[in-house]
PDB file of C-alpha atoms in Angstrom:
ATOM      1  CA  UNK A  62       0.000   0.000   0.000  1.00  0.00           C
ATOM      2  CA  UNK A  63       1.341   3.700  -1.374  1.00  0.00           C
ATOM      3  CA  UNK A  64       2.488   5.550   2.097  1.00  0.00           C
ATOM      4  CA  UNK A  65       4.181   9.104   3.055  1.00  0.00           C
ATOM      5  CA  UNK A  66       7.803   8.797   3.783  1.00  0.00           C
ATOM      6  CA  UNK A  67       9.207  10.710   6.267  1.00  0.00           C
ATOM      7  CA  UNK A  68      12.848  11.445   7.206  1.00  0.00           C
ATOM      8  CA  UNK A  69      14.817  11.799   9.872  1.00  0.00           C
ATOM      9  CA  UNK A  70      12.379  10.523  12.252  1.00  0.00           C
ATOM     10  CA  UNK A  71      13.901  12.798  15.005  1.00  0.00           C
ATOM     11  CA  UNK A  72      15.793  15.334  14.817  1.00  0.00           C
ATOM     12  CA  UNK A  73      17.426  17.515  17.583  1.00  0.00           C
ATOM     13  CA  UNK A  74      18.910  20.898  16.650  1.00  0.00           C
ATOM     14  CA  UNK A  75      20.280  23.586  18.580  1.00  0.00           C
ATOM     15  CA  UNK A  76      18.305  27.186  18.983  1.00  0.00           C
ATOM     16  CA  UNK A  77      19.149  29.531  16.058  1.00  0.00           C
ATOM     17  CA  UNK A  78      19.907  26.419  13.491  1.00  0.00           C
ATOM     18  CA  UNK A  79      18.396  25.660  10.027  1.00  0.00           C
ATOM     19  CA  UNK A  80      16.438  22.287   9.476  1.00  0.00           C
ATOM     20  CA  UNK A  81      15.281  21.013   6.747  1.00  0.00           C
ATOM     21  CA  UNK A  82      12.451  18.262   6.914  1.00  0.00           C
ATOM     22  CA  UNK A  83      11.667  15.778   4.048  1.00  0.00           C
ATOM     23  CA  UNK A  84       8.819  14.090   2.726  1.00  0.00           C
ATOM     24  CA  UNK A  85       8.466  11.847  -0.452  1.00  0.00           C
ATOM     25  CA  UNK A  86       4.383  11.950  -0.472  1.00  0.00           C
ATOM     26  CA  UNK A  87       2.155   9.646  -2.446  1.00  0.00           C
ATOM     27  CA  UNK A  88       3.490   9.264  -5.917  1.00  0.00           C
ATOM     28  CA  UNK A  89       0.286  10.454  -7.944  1.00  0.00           C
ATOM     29  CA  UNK A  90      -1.128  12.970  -5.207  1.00  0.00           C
ATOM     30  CA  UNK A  91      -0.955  16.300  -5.984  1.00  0.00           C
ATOM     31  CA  UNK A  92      -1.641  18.013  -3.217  1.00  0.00           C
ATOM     32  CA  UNK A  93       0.795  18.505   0.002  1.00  0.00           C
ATOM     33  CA  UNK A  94       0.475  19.653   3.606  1.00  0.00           C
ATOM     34  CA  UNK A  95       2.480  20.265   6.607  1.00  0.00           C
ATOM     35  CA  UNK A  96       1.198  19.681  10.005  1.00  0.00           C
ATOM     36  CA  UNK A  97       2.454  19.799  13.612  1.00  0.00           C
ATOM     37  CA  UNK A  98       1.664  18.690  16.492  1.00  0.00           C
ATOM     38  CA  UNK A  99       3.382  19.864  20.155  1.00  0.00           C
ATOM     39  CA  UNK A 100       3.136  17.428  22.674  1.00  0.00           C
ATOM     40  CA  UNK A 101      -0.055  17.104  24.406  1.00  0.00           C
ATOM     41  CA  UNK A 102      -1.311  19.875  21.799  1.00  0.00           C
ATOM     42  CA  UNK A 103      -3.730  18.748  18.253  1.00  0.00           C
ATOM     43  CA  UNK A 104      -2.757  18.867  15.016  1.00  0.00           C
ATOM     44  CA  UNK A 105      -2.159  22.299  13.667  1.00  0.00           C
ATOM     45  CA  UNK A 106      -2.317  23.123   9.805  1.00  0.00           C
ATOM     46  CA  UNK A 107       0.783  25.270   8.564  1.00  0.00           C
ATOM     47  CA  UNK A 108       0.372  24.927   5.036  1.00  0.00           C
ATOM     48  CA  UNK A 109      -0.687  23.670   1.869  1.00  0.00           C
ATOM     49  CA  UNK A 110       1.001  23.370  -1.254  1.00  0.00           C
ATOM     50  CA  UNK A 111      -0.151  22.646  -4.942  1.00  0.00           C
ATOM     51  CA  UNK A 112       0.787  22.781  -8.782  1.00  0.00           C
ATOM     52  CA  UNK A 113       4.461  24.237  -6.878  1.00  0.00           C
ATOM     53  CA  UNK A 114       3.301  26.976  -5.091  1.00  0.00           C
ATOM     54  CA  UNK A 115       1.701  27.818  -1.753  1.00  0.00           C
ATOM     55  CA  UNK A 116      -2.189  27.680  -1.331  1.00  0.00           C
ATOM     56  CA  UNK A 117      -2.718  28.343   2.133  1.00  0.00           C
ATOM     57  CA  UNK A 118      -0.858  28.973   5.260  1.00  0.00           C
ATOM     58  CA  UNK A 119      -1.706  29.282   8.764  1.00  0.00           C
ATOM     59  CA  UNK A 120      -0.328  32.264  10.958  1.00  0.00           C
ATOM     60  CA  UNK A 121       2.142  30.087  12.420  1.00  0.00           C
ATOM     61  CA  UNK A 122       4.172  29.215   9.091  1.00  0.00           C
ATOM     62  CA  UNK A 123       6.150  32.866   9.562  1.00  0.00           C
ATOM     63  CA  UNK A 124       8.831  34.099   7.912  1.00  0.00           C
ATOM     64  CA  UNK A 125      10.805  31.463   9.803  1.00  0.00           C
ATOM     65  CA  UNK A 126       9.140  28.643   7.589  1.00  0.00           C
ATOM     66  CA  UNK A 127       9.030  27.371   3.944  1.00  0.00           C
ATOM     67  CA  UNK A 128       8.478  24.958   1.926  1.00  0.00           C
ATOM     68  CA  UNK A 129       9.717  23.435  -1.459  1.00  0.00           C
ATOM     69  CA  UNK A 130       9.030  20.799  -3.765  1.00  0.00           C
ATOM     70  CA  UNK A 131      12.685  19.959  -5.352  1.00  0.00           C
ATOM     71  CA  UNK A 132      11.985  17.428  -7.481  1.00  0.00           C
ATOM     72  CA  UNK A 133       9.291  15.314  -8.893  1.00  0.00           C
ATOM     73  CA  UNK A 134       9.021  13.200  -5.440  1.00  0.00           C
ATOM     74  CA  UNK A 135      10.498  15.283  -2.255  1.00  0.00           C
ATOM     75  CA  UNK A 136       8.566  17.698  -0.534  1.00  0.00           C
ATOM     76  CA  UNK A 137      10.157  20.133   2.353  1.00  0.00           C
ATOM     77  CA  UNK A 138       9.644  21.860   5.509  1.00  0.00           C
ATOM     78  CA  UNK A 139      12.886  24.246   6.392  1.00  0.00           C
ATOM     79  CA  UNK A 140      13.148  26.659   9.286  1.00  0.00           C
ATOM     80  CA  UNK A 141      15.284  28.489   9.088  1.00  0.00           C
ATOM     81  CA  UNK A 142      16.476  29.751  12.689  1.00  0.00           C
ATOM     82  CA  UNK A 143      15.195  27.308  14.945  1.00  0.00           C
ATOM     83  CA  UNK A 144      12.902  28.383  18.699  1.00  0.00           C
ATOM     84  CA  UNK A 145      12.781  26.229  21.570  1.00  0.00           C
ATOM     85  CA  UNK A 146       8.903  26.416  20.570  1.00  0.00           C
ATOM     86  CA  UNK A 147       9.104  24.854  17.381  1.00  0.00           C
ATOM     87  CA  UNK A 148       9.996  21.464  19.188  1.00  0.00           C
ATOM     88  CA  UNK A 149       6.912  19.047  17.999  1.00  0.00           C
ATOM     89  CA  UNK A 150       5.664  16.646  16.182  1.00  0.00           C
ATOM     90  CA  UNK A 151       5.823  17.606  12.276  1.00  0.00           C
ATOM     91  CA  UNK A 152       3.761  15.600   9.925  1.00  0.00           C
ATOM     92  CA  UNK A 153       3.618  15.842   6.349  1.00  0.00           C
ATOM     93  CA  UNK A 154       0.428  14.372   4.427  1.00  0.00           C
ATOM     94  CA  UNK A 155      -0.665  14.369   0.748  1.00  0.00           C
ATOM     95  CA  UNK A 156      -4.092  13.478  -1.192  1.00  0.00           C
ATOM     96  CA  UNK A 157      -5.335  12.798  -4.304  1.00  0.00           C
ATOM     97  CA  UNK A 158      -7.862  15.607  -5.150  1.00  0.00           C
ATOM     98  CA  UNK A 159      -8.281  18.998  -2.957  1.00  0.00           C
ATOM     99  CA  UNK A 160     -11.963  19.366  -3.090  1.00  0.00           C
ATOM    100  CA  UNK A 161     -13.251  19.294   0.321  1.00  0.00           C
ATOM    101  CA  UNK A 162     -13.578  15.767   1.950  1.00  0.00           C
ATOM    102  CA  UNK A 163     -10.714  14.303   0.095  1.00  0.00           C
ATOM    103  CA  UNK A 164      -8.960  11.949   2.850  1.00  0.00           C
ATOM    104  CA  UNK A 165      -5.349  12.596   3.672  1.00  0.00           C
ATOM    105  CA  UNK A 166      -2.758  10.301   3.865  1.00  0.00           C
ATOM    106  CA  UNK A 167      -0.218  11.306   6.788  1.00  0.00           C
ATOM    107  CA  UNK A 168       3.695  10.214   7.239  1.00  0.00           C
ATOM    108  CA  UNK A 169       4.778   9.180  10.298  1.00  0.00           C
ATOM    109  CA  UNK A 170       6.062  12.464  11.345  1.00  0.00           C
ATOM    110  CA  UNK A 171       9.344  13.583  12.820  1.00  0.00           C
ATOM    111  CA  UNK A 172       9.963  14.643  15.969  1.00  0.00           C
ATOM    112  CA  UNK A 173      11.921  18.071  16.284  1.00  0.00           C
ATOM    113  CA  UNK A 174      13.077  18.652  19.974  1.00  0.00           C
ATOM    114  CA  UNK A 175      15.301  22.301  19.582  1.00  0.00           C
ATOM    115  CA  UNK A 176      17.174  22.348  22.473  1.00  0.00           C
TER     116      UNK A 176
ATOM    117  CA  UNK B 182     -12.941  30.794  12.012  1.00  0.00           C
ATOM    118  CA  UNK B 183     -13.945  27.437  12.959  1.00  0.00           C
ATOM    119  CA  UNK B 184     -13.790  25.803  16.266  1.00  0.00           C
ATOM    120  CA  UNK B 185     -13.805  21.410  16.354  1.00  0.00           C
ATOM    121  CA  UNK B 186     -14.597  20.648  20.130  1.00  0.00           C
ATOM    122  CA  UNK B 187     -13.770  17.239  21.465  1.00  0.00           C
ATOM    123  CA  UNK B 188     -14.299  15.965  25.267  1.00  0.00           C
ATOM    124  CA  UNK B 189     -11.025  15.769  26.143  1.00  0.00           C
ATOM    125  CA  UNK B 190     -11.633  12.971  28.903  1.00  0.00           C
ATOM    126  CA  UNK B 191     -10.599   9.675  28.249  1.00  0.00           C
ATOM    127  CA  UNK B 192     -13.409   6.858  27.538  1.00  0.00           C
ATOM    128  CA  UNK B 193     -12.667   3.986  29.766  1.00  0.00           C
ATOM    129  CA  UNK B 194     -14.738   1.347  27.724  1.00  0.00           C
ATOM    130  CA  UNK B 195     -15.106  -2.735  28.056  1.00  0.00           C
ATOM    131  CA  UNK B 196     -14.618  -4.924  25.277  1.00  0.00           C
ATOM    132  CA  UNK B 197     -17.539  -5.855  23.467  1.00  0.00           C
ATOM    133  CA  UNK B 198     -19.043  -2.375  24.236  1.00  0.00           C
ATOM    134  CA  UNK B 199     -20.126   0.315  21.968  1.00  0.00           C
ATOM    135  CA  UNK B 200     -17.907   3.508  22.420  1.00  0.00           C
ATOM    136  CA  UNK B 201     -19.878   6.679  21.221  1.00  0.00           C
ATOM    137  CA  UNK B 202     -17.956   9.917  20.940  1.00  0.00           C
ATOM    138  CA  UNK B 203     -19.043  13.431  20.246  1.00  0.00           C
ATOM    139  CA  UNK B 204     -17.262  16.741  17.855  1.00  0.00           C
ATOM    140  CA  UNK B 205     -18.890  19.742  18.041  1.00  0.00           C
ATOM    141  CA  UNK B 206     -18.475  22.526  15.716  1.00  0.00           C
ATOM    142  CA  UNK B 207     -19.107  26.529  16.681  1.00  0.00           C
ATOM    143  CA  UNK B 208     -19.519  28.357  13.380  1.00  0.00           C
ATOM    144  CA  UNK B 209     -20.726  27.356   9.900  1.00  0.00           C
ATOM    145  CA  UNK B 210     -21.747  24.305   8.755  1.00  0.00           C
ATOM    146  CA  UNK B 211     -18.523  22.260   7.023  1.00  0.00           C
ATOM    147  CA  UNK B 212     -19.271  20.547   3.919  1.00  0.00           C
ATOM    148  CA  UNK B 213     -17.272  17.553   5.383  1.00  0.00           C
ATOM    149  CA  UNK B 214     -16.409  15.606   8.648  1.00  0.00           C
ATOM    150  CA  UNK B 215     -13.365  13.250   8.638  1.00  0.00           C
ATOM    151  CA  UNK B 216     -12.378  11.210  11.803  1.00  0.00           C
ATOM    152  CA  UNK B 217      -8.814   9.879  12.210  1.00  0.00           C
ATOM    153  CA  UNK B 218      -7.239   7.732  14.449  1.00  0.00           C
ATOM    154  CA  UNK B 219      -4.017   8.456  16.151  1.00  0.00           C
ATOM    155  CA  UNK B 220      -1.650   5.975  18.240  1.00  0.00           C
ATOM    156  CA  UNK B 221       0.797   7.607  20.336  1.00  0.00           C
ATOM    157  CA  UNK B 222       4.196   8.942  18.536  1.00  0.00           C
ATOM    158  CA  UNK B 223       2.140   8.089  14.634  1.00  0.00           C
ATOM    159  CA  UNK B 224       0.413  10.167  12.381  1.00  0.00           C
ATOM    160  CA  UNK B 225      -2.722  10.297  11.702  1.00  0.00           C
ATOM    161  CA  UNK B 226      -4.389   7.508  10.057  1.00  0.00           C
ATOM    162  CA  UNK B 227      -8.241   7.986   8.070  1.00  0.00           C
ATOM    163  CA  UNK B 228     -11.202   6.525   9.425  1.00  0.00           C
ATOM    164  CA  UNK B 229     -14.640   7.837   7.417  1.00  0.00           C
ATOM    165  CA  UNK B 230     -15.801  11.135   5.767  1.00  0.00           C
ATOM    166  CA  UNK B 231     -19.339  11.990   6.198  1.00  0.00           C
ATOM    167  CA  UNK B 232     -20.738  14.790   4.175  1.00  0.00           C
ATOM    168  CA  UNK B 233     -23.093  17.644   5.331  1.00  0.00           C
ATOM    169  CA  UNK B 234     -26.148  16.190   3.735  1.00  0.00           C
ATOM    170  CA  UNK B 235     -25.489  12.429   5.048  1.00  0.00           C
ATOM    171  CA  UNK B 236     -27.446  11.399   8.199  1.00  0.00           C
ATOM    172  CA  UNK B 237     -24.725   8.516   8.661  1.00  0.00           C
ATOM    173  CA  UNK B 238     -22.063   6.397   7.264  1.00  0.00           C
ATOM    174  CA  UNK B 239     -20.528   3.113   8.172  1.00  0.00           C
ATOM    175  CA  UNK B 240     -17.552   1.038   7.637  1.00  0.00           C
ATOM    176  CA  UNK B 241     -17.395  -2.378   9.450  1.00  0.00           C
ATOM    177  CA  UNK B 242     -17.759  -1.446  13.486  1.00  0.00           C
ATOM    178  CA  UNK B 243     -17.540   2.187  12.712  1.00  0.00           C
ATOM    179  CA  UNK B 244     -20.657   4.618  12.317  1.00  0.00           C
ATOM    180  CA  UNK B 245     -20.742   8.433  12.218  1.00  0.00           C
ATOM    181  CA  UNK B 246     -23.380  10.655  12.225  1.00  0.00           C
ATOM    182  CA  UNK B 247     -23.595  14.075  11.257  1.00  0.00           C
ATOM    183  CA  UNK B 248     -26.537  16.789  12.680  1.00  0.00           C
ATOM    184  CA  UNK B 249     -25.917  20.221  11.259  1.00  0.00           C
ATOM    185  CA  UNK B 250     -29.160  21.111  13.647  1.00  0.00           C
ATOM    186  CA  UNK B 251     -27.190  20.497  16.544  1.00  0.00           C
ATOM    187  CA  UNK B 252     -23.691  20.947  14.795  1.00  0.00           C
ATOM    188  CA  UNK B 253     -22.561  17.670  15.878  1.00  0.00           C
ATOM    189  CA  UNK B 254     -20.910  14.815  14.828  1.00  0.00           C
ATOM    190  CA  UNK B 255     -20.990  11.664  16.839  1.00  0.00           C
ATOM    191  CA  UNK B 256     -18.668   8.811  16.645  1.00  0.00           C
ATOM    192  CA  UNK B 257     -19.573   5.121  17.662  1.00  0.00           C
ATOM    193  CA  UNK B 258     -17.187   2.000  17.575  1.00  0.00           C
ATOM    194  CA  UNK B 259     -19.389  -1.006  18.183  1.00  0.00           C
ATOM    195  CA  UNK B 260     -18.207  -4.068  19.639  1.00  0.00           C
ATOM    196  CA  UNK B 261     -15.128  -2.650  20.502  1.00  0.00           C
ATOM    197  CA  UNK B 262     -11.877  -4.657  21.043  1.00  0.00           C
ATOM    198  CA  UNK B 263      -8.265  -3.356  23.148  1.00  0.00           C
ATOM    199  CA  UNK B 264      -6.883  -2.727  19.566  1.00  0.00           C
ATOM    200  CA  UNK B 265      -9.178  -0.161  19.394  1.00  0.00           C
ATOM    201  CA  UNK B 266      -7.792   2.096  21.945  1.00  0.00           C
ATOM    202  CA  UNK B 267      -6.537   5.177  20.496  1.00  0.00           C
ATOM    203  CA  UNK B 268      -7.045   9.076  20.256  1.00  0.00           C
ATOM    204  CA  UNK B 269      -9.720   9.846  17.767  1.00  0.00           C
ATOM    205  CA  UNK B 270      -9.871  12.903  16.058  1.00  0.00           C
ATOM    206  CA  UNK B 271     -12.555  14.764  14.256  1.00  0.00           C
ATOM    207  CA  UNK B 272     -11.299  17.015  11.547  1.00  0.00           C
ATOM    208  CA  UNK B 273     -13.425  19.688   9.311  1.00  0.00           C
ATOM    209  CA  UNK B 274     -12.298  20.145   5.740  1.00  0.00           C
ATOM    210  CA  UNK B 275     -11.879  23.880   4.443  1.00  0.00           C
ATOM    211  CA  UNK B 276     -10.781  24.820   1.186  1.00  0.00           C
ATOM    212  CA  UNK B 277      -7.838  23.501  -0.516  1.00  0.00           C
ATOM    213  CA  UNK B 278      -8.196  20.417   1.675  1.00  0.00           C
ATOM    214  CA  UNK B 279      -6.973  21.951   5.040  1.00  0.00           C
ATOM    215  CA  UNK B 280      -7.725  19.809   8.057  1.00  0.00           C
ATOM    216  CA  UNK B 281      -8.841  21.463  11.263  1.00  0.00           C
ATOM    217  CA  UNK B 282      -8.745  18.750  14.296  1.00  0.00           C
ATOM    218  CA  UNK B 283     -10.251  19.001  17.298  1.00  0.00           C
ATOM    219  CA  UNK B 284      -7.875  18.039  20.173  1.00  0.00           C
ATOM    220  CA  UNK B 285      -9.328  14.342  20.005  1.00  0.00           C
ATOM    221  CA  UNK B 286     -10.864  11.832  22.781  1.00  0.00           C
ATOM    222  CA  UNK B 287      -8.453   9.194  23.976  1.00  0.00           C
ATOM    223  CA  UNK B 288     -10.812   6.021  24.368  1.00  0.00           C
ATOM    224  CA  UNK B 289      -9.061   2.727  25.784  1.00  0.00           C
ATOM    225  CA  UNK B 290     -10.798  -0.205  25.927  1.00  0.00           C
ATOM    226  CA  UNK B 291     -10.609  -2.712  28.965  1.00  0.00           C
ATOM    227  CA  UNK B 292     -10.294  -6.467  28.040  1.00  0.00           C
TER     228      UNK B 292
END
């Protein structure tokens, strides 16, 4: 069965560094997300990315945030100076169709602990 | 914006019971209702989709309704096993296919 890939699966980074997290979603979906989750917390929306280009973002994906498509399969989350606050849970997801009710397929996340 | 409300106790449940929870929405009506399931330290994983004008749906031991009357969704697992504990979440689906999740209900089920 077709699955989002994740990678790393946890990553800890000192305060002020760049990450960069990766995501090879579903091979024929064509729409991407980014999601995160603090511990304890729900699942927050950041953003949502189609056809190469941002469709939506929340007001948590600052100027801190973006997100790229590279090539035909990897999809990315950077920040660029890391706060002890963006330690959570990141998971990407992907689906076929964007029309509302469309299910989404989620990765397995990675854990980002900024210390 | 919208608001997805889930009780945010746990439901202690016994196998072989039917496990009924309950996502309330504050503002408009959302076309769609998905439910997920989360295990601890995984993403989430799809469950059902029930549309605005659906009373219900099912899928094996899983039913959802949906009343836009009382803006409410409820969740049931019938005959419910210890594999079945989890966090459920209730998610409304805006435009471009943005998920907003309620903070979910953590049921565990007793053997």
């Amino acid at each position: 069965e077709p699955e989002v890939t994740q990678t790393p699966s946890h990553q800890v980074t000192q305060m002020g560094q760049e990450v960069i997290l990766r995501c090879v979603p579903i091979s024929n979906h064509l729409y991407f997300y980014w999601y995160r989750q603090i511990l304890g917390q729900k699942v927050e929306f950041l953003v949502s990315f189609y056809n190469n280009e941002i469709s939506e973002k929340s007001e948590i994906f600052d100027d801190q945030f973006s997100v790229e498509r590279p090539d035909g399969s990897n999809f990315t989350l950077k920040i660029r100076s890391t706060k002890l606050e963006d330690s959570a849970m990141y998971f990407c997801a992907s689906s076929e169709v964007s029309y509302r009710g469309t299910e989404a397929f989620f990765g397995q996340g990675t854990r980002l602990t900024v210390v | 914006s919208q608001k997805i409300e889930q009780n945010s106790e746990a439901l202690n449940i016994q196998e072989g019971k039917t496990a009924t929870l309950t996502c309330n929405y504050t503002n408009y009506s959302p076309a769609y209702l998905q439910w997920y399931r989360q295990d601890p330290g995984r993403g989430p994983v799809f469950l059902l989709l029930i549309r605005e004008n659906e009373k219900e749906k099912r899928k094996e031991r899983l039913k959802v309704t949906f009343d836009t009357t009382l803006k409410q969704s409820l969740f049931h697992i019938t005959a419910s096993q210890p594999a079945d504990s989890a966090t459920y979440l209730c998610a409304s689906t805006d435009s471009w296919g943005k998920l907003q999740f309620g903070a979910g209900t953590q049921v565990v089920v007793t053997p």
